[in-house]
XYZ file of C-alpha atoms in Angstrom:
547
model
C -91.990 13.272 -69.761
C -95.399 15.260 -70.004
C -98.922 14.322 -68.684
C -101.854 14.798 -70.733
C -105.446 15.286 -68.152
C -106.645 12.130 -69.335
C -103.577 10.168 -68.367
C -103.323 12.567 -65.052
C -107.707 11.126 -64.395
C -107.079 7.724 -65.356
C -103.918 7.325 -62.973
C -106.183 9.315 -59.899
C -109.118 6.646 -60.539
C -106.565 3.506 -60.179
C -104.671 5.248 -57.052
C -106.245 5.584 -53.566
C -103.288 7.616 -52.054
C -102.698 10.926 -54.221
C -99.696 11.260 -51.612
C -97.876 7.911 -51.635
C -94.266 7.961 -51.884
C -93.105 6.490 -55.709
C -89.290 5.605 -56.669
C -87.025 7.398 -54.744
C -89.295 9.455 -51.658
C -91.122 11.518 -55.036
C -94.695 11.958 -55.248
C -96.950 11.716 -58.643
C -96.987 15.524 -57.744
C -93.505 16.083 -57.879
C -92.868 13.785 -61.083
C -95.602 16.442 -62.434
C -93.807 19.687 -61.612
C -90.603 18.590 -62.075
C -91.385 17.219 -65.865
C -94.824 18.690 -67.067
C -95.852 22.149 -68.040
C -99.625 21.047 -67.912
C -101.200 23.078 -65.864
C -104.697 21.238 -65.992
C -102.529 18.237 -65.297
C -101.623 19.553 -61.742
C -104.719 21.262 -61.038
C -106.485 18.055 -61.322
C -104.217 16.597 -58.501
C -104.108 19.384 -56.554
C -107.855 19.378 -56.095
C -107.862 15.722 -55.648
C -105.727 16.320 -52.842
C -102.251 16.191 -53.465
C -100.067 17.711 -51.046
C -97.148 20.358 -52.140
C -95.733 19.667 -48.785
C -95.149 15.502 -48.901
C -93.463 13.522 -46.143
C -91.508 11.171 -48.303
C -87.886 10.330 -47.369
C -86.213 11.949 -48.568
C -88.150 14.821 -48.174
C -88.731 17.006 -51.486
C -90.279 20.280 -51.669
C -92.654 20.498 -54.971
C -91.091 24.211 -54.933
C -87.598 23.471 -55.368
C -88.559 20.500 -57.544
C -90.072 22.515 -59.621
C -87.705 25.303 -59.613
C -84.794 22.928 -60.371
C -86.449 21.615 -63.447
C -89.364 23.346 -64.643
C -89.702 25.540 -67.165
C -93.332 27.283 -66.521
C -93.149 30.203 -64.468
C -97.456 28.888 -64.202
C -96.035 25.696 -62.739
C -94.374 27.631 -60.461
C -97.177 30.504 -59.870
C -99.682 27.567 -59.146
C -97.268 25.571 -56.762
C -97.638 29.104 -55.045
C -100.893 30.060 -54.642
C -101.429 26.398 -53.355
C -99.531 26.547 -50.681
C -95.855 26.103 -51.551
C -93.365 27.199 -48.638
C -91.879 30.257 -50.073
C -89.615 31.100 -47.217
C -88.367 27.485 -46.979
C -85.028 26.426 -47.387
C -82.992 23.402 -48.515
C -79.928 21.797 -46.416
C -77.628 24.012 -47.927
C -79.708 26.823 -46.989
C -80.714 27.353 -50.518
C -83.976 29.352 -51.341
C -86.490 28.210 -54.145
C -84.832 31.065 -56.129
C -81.071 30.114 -55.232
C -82.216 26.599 -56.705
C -83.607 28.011 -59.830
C -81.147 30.311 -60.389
C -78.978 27.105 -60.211
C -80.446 25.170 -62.703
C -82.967 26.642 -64.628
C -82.691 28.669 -67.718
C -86.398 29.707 -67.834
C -85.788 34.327 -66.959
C -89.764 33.869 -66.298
C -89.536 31.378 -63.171
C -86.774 33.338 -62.047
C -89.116 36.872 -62.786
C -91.771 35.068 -60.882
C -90.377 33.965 -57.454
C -89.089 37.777 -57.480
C -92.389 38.636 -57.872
C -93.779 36.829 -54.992
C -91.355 38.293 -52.408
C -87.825 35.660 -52.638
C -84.932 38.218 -51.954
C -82.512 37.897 -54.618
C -79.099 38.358 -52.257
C -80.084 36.130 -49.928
C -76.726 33.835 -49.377
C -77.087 29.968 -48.378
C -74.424 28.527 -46.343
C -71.678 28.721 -48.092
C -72.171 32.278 -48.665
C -73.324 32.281 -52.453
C -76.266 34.350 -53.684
C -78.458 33.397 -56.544
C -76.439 35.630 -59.059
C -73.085 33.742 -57.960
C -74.754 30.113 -58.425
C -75.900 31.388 -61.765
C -72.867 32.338 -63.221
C -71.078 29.855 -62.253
C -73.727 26.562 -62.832
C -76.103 27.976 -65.244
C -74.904 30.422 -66.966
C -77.878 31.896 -68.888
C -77.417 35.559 -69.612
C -81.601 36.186 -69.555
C -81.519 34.675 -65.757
C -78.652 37.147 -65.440
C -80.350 39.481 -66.505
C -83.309 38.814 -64.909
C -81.076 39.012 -61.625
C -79.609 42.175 -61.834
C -83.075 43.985 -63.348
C -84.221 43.527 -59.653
C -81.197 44.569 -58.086
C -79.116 41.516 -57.423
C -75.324 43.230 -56.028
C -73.461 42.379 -58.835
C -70.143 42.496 -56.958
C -71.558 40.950 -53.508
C -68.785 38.269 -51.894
C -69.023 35.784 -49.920
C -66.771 35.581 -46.110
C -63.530 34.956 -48.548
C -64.350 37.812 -51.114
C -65.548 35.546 -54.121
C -67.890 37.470 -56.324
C -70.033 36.130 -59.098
C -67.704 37.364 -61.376
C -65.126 34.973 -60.434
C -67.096 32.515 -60.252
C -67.558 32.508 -63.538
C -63.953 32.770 -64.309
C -63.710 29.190 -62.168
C -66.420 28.058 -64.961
C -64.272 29.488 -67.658
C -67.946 31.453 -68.889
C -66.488 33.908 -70.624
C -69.796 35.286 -72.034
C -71.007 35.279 -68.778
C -68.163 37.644 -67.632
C -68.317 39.856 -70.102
C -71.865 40.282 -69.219
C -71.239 40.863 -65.425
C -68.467 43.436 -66.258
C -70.689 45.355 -68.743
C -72.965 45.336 -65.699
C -70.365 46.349 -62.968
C -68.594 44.399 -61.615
C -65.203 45.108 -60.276
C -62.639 43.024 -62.912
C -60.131 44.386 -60.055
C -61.426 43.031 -57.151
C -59.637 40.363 -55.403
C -60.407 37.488 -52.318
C -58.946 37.435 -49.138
C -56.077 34.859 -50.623
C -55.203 37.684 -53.107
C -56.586 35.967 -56.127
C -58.061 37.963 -58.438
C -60.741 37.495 -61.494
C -58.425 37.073 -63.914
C -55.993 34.505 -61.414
C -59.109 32.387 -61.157
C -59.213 32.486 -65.171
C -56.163 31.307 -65.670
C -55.651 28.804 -62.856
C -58.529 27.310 -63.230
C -56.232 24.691 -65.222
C -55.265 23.592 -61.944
C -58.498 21.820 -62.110
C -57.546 19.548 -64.821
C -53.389 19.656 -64.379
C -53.539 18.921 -60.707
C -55.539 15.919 -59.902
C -58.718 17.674 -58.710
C -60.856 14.934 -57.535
C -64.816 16.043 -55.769
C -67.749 13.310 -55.412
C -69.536 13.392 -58.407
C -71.987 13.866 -56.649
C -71.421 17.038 -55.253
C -73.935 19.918 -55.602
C -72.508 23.209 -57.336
C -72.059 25.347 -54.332
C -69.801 22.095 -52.612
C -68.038 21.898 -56.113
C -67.461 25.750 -56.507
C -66.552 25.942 -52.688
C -63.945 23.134 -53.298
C -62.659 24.806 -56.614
C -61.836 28.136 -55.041
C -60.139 25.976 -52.057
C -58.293 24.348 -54.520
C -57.339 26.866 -56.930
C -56.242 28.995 -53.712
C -53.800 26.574 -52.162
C -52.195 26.011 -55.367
C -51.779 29.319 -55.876
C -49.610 29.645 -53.084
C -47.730 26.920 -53.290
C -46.576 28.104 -56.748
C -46.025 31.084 -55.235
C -43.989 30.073 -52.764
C -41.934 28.027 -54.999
C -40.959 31.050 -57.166
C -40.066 33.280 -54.233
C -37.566 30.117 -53.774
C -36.799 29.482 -56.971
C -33.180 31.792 -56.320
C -32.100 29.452 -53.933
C -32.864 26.245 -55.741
C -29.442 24.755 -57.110
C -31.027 25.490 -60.363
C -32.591 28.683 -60.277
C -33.455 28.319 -64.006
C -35.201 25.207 -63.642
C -36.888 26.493 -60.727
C -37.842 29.407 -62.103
C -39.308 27.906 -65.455
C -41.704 25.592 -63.373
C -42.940 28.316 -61.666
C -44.142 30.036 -64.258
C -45.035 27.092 -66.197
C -47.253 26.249 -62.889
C -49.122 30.167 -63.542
C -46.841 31.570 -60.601
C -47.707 35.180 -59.856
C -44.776 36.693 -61.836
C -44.443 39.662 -59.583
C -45.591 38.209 -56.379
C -44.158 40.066 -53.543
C -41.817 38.766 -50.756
C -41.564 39.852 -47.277
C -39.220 43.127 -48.035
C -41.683 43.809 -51.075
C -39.381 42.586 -53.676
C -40.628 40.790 -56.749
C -38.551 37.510 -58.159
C -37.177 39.499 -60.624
C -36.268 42.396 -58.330
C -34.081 39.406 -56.189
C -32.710 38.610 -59.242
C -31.492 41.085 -59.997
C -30.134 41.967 -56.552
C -28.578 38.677 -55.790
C -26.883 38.907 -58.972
C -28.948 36.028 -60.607
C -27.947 34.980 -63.868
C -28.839 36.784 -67.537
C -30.657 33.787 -68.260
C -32.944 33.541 -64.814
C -33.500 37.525 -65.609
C -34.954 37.096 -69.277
C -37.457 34.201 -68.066
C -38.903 36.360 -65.483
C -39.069 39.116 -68.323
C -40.502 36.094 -70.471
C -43.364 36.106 -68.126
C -44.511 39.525 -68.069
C -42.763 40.387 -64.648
C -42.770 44.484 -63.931
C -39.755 45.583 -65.315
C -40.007 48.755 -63.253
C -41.208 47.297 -59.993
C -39.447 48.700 -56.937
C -38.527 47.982 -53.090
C -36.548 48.841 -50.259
C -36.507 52.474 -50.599
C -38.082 52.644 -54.474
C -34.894 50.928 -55.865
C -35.597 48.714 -58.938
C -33.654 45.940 -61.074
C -31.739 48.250 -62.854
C -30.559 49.858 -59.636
C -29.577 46.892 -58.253
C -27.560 45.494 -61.313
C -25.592 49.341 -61.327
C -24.886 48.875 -57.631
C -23.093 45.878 -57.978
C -20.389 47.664 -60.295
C -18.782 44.774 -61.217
C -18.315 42.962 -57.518
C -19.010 39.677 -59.045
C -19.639 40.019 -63.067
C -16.995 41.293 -65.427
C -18.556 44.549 -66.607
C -19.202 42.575 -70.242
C -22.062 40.487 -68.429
C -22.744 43.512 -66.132
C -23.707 45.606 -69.441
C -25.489 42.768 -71.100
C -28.108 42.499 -68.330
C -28.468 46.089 -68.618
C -29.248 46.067 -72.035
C -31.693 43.181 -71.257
C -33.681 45.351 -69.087
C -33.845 48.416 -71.028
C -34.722 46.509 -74.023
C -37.356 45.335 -71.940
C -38.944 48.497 -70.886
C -37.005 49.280 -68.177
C -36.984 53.186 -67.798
C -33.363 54.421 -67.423
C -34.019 57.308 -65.551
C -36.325 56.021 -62.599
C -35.383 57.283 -59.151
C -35.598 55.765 -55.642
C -37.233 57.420 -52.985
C -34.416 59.753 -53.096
C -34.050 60.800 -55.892
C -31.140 58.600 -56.990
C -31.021 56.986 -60.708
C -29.377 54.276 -61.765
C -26.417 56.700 -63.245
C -26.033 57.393 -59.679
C -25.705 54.373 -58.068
C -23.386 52.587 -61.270
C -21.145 56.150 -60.012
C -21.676 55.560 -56.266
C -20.653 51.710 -56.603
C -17.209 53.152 -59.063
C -18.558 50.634 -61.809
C -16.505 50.203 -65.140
C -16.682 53.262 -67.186
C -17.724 50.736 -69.790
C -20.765 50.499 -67.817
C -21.233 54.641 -67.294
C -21.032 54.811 -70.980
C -23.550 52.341 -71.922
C -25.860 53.984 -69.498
C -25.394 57.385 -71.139
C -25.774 56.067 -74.399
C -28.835 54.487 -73.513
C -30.297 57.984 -72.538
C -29.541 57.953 -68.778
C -30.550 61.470 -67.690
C -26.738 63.272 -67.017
C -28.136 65.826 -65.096
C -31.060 64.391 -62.821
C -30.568 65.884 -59.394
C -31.467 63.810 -56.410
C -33.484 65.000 -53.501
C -30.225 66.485 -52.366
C -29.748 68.340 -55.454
C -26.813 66.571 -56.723
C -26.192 64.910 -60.135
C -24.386 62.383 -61.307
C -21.232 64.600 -61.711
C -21.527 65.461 -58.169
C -21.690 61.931 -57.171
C -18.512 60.942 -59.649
C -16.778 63.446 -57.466
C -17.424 62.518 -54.239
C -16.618 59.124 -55.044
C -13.507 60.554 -56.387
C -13.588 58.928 -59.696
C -11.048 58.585 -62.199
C -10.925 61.719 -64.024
C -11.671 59.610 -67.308
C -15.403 58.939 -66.146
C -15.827 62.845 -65.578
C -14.917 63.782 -68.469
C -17.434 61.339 -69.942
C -20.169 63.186 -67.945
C -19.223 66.221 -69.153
C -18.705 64.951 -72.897
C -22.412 63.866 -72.354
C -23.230 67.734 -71.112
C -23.195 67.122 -67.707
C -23.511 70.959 -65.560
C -20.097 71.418 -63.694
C -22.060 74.217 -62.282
C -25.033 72.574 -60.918
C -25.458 73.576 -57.734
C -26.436 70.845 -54.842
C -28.978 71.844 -52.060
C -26.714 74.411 -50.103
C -25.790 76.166 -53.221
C -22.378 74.348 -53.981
C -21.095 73.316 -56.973
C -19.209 70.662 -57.113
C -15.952 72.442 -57.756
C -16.796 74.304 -54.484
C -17.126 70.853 -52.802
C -13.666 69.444 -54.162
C -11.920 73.025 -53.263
C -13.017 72.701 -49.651
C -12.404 68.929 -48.735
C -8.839 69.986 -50.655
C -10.224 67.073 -53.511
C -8.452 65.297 -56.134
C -5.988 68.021 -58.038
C -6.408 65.916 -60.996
C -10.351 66.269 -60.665
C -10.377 69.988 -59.902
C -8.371 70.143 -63.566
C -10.634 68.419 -65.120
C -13.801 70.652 -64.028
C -11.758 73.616 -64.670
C -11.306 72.424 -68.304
C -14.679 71.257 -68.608
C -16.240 74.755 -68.082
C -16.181 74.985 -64.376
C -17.657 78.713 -63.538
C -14.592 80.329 -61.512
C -16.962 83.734 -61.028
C -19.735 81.675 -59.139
C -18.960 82.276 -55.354
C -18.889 80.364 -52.060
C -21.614 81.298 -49.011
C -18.583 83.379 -47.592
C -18.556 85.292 -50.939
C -15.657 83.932 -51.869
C -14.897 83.034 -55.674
C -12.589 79.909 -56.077
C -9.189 82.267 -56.739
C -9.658 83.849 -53.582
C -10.361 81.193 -51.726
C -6.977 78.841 -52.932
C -4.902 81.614 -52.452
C -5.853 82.857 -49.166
C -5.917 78.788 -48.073
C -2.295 78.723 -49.743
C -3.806 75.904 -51.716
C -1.420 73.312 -54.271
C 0.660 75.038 -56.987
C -1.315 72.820 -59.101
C -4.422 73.897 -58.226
C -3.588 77.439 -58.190
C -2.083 77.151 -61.341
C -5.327 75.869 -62.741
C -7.318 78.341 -60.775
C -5.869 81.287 -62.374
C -5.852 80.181 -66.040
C -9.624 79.801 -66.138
C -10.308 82.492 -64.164
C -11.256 85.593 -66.706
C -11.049 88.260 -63.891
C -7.700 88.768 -62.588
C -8.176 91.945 -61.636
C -11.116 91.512 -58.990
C -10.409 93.062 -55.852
C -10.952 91.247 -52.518
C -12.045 93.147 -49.200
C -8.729 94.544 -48.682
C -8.397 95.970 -51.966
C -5.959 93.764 -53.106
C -5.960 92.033 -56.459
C -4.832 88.881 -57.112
C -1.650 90.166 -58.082
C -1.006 92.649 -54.986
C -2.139 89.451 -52.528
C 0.473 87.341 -54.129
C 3.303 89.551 -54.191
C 2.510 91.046 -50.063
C 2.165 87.396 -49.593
C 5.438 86.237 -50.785
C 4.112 83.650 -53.602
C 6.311 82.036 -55.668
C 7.380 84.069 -59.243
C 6.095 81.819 -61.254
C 2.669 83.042 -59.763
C 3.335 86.324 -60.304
C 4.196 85.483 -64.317
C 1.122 83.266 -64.883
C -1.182 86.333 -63.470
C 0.876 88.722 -65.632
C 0.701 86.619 -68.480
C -3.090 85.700 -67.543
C -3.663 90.037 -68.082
C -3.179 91.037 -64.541
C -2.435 94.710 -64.029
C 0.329 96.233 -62.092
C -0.902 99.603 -62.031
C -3.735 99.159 -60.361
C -3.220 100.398 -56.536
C -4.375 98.874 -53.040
C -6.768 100.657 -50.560
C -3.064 101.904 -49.372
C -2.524 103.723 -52.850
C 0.142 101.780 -54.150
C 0.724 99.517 -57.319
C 2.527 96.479 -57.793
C 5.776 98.210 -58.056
C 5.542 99.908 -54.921
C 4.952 96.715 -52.926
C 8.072 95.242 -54.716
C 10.136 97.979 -53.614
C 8.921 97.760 -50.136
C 11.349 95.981 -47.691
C 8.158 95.384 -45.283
C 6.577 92.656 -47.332
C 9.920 90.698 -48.333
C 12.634 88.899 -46.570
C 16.469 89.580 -47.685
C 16.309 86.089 -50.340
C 12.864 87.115 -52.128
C 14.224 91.159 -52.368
C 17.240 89.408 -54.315
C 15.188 87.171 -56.492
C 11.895 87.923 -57.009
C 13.113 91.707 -57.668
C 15.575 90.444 -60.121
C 13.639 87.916 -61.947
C 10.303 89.832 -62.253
C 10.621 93.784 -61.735
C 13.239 93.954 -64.593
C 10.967 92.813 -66.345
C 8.641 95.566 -66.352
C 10.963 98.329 -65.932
């Protein structure tokens, strides 16, 4: 209600105490400033000799009364210059401008308590400032406004790391956060509980789902205090119950409550995992994998080492799923984003570790169909051909690398190829084939300076592999250190004839002499390099047939 002066004189004639207490410990005063915008009104009892400081109980300060409610930044100016305790403060060690910040819409009282020296981030006891209480209780964008003009800290926090701007987000203002953010503050930032602006958005359901109960009574920085409390333990709990949800006997169930509940989808547990990372490694079902993709969970988050789900599925190769179910959650994550050709921390794609793990060439296929990079190279330079042939692999799945142009020639970190590497540890026959076929380079030499010919025969390696040695190599006539050509080494060395046809037949060249001047004939004549059986055969068999 309003006073008009000649209400405001005839109540002063009829009352001998200007300062008695009225209904509830207020003053005629304060029933002025906290409803009136007369100014001649409140003159007239200020100079009759009411008192802006009363003594009632409970004890009000005209100030904050008249911040609270009133609209007139005069009121206000006049409650001032009279003698109103500007550095006062309420029980919740609120300022005058905390209060009207609060509650009143009116940019001019706000303007004016600025004006007469109230610091605007001044924080009461729960640790909110006047911008904080404002977006969250009044949420006027000209106090706002106001606010910020005189340098309120738009992302200032209280001891937990609240800011205004989630406060608002608790209030569901979503004007009043667009405002903030167009203004500065951090959309990013989160509390000390991890929450962040738009958590506090979404969970502020909580309020309502969850049986929030406050006094009604309650003043807005107890009710936004016990909001973020609330919201916060929630949040973990829900948390908590998705890390878990694995484990539950019905990981689908569990799962769908969490998420239903606003779970963090990729919250992390204590190796850094996400839910769907675990479910993926623990071989969780296709169905627990494509309600964690259902809500929004990284598809290409990673842990221990910078593996991700993908990874994990190819590592299990088919240990517990047939490869039909190992393929279809696959295909779930790619079609969900999942980038094929992501590596761990080193180097290693999920090609790699389906190869590593000897899953179901089923599996390698889908993989390469699905664009899995054939020839990424890990940090140790090797691809996934070089890791099918460590593993020893069926030659099948090699040949699908190199149907899907797979480099037999890459070379790993200390310059081998993975020929090299199978010639050496005396590898698979089968698998040494197979590269040979599939374009293996037989030129490309070993750190000794060795090409692969040279090296099998002076190792006396398997017919087979010499065999397949000499038919793709082009050279046959490449000398070694000695002078010798393939031809010369295998005859002084007493090789088999069918050797000694396949380089003939391969275009090796008889003529051509050692460092010693002779020629394949010569040697054959020589008694030195052949025992009393081999002058009988191989003499018989092969040097008839060239002379």
């Amino acid at each position: 209600m309003d006073f008009t002066t000649e209400e405001m004189e005839a109540w002063i004639a009829q009352t001998a105490d200007l300062n008695m207490c009225l209904d509830n410990g207020k003053t005629m005063l304060l029933y002025v400033v906290a409803n009136s915008s007369n100014l001649d009104a409140l003159r007239l009892l200020m100079e009759y000799g009411a008192d802006v400081q009363t003594h009632c109980t409970p004890r009000y300060e005209a100030l904050f009364i008249a911040a609270i409610n009133n609209p007139s930044a005069e009121i206000i100016e006049m409650l001032i210059n009279n003698g109103a305790n500007l550095v006062e403060k309420d029980h919740e060690g609120n300022t005058a401008l905390m209060l009207a910040a609060t509650f009143n819409k009116s940019s001019r009282v706000i303007d004016t308590l600025l004006e007469y020296g109230l610091k605007v981030n001044v924080k009461n006891n729960f640790g909110f400032d006047a911008l904080t209480l404002a977006s969250y209780e009044n949420g006027s964008i000209m106090v706002l406004q106001s606010l910020l003009d005189n340098e309120a800290d738009v992302n200032a926090a209280d001891s937990e790391g609240h800011t205004a701007l989630m406060a608002a987000a608790v209030r569901g203002r979503d004007d009043v956060m667009q405002y903030l953010i167009k203004r500065g503050a951090d959309f990013k930032a989160k509390d000390k509980n991890g929450l962040s602006v738009l958590d506090y958005y979404n969970k502020r359901k909580y309020l309502e789902t969850l049986g929030f109960e406050i006094n009604r009574f309650a003043t807005p920085s107890e009710r936004l205090s016990a909001e973020f409390k609330f919201i916060a333990e929630n949040h973990h709990r829900f948390n908590i119950a998705l890390r878990e949800s694995l484990f539950e006997d019905n990981p689908d169930a569990a799962v769908a409550d969490a998420i239903a509940n606003l779970a963090d989808i990729d919250v992390l547990d204590e190796n850094g995992c996400t839910t769907f990372l675990n479910a993926a490694l623990y071989n969780k079902s296709r169905s627990v994998l494509e309600k964690l993709i259902n809500g929004k969970a990284d598809v290409n988050a990673s842990c221990m080492d910078g593996k991700n789900a993908l990874m994990f599925i190819s590592s299990q190769a088919g240990e517990t799923d047939t490869p039909a179910l190992q393929i279809e959650k696959a295909k779930l994550l790619l079609a969900s984003g999942t980038d094929i050709n992501r590596t761990d921390d080193a180097g290693n794609t999920a090609l790699m570790y389906a190869l590593a793990n000897r899953a179901d060439i089923n599996y390698v296929r889908m993989l390469l169909a699905s664009g899995a990079d054939v020839n990424a190279a890990s940090n140790l330079g090797e691809t996934p051909l070089w890791t099918a042939v460590r593993q020893n692999l069926p030659s099948e799945t090699v040949k699908l690398l190199i149907e899907y142009g797979a480099d037999v020639n890459h070379k790993d970190r200390r310059g081998e190829t993975p020929l090299w590497y199978l010639l050496r540890t005396d590898g698979d026959e089968v698998l040494i084939r197979t590269l040979l076929r599939g374009g293996a380079d037989t030129e490309i030499t070993n750190a000794a300076g060795d090409i692969p010919l040279w090296y099998v025969l002076n190792k006396g390696g398997s017919d087979m592999v010499i065999e397949n040695i000499i038919m793709a190599q082009n050279n046959l006539n490449i000398k070694n250190e000695h002078g010798d050509t393939p031809l010369l080494f295998a005859l002084k060395n007493n090789y088999p004839s069918k050797f000694v046809k396949l380089l003939l037949s391969r275009g090796a060249d008889p003529q051509i002499r050692d460092s010693d001047g002779n020629n394949a004939y010569d040697i054959l004549r020589n008694n030195q390099y052949f025992d009393a059986a081999v002058q009988k055969r191989t003499r018989e068999r092969v040097l008839n047939g060239w002379e």
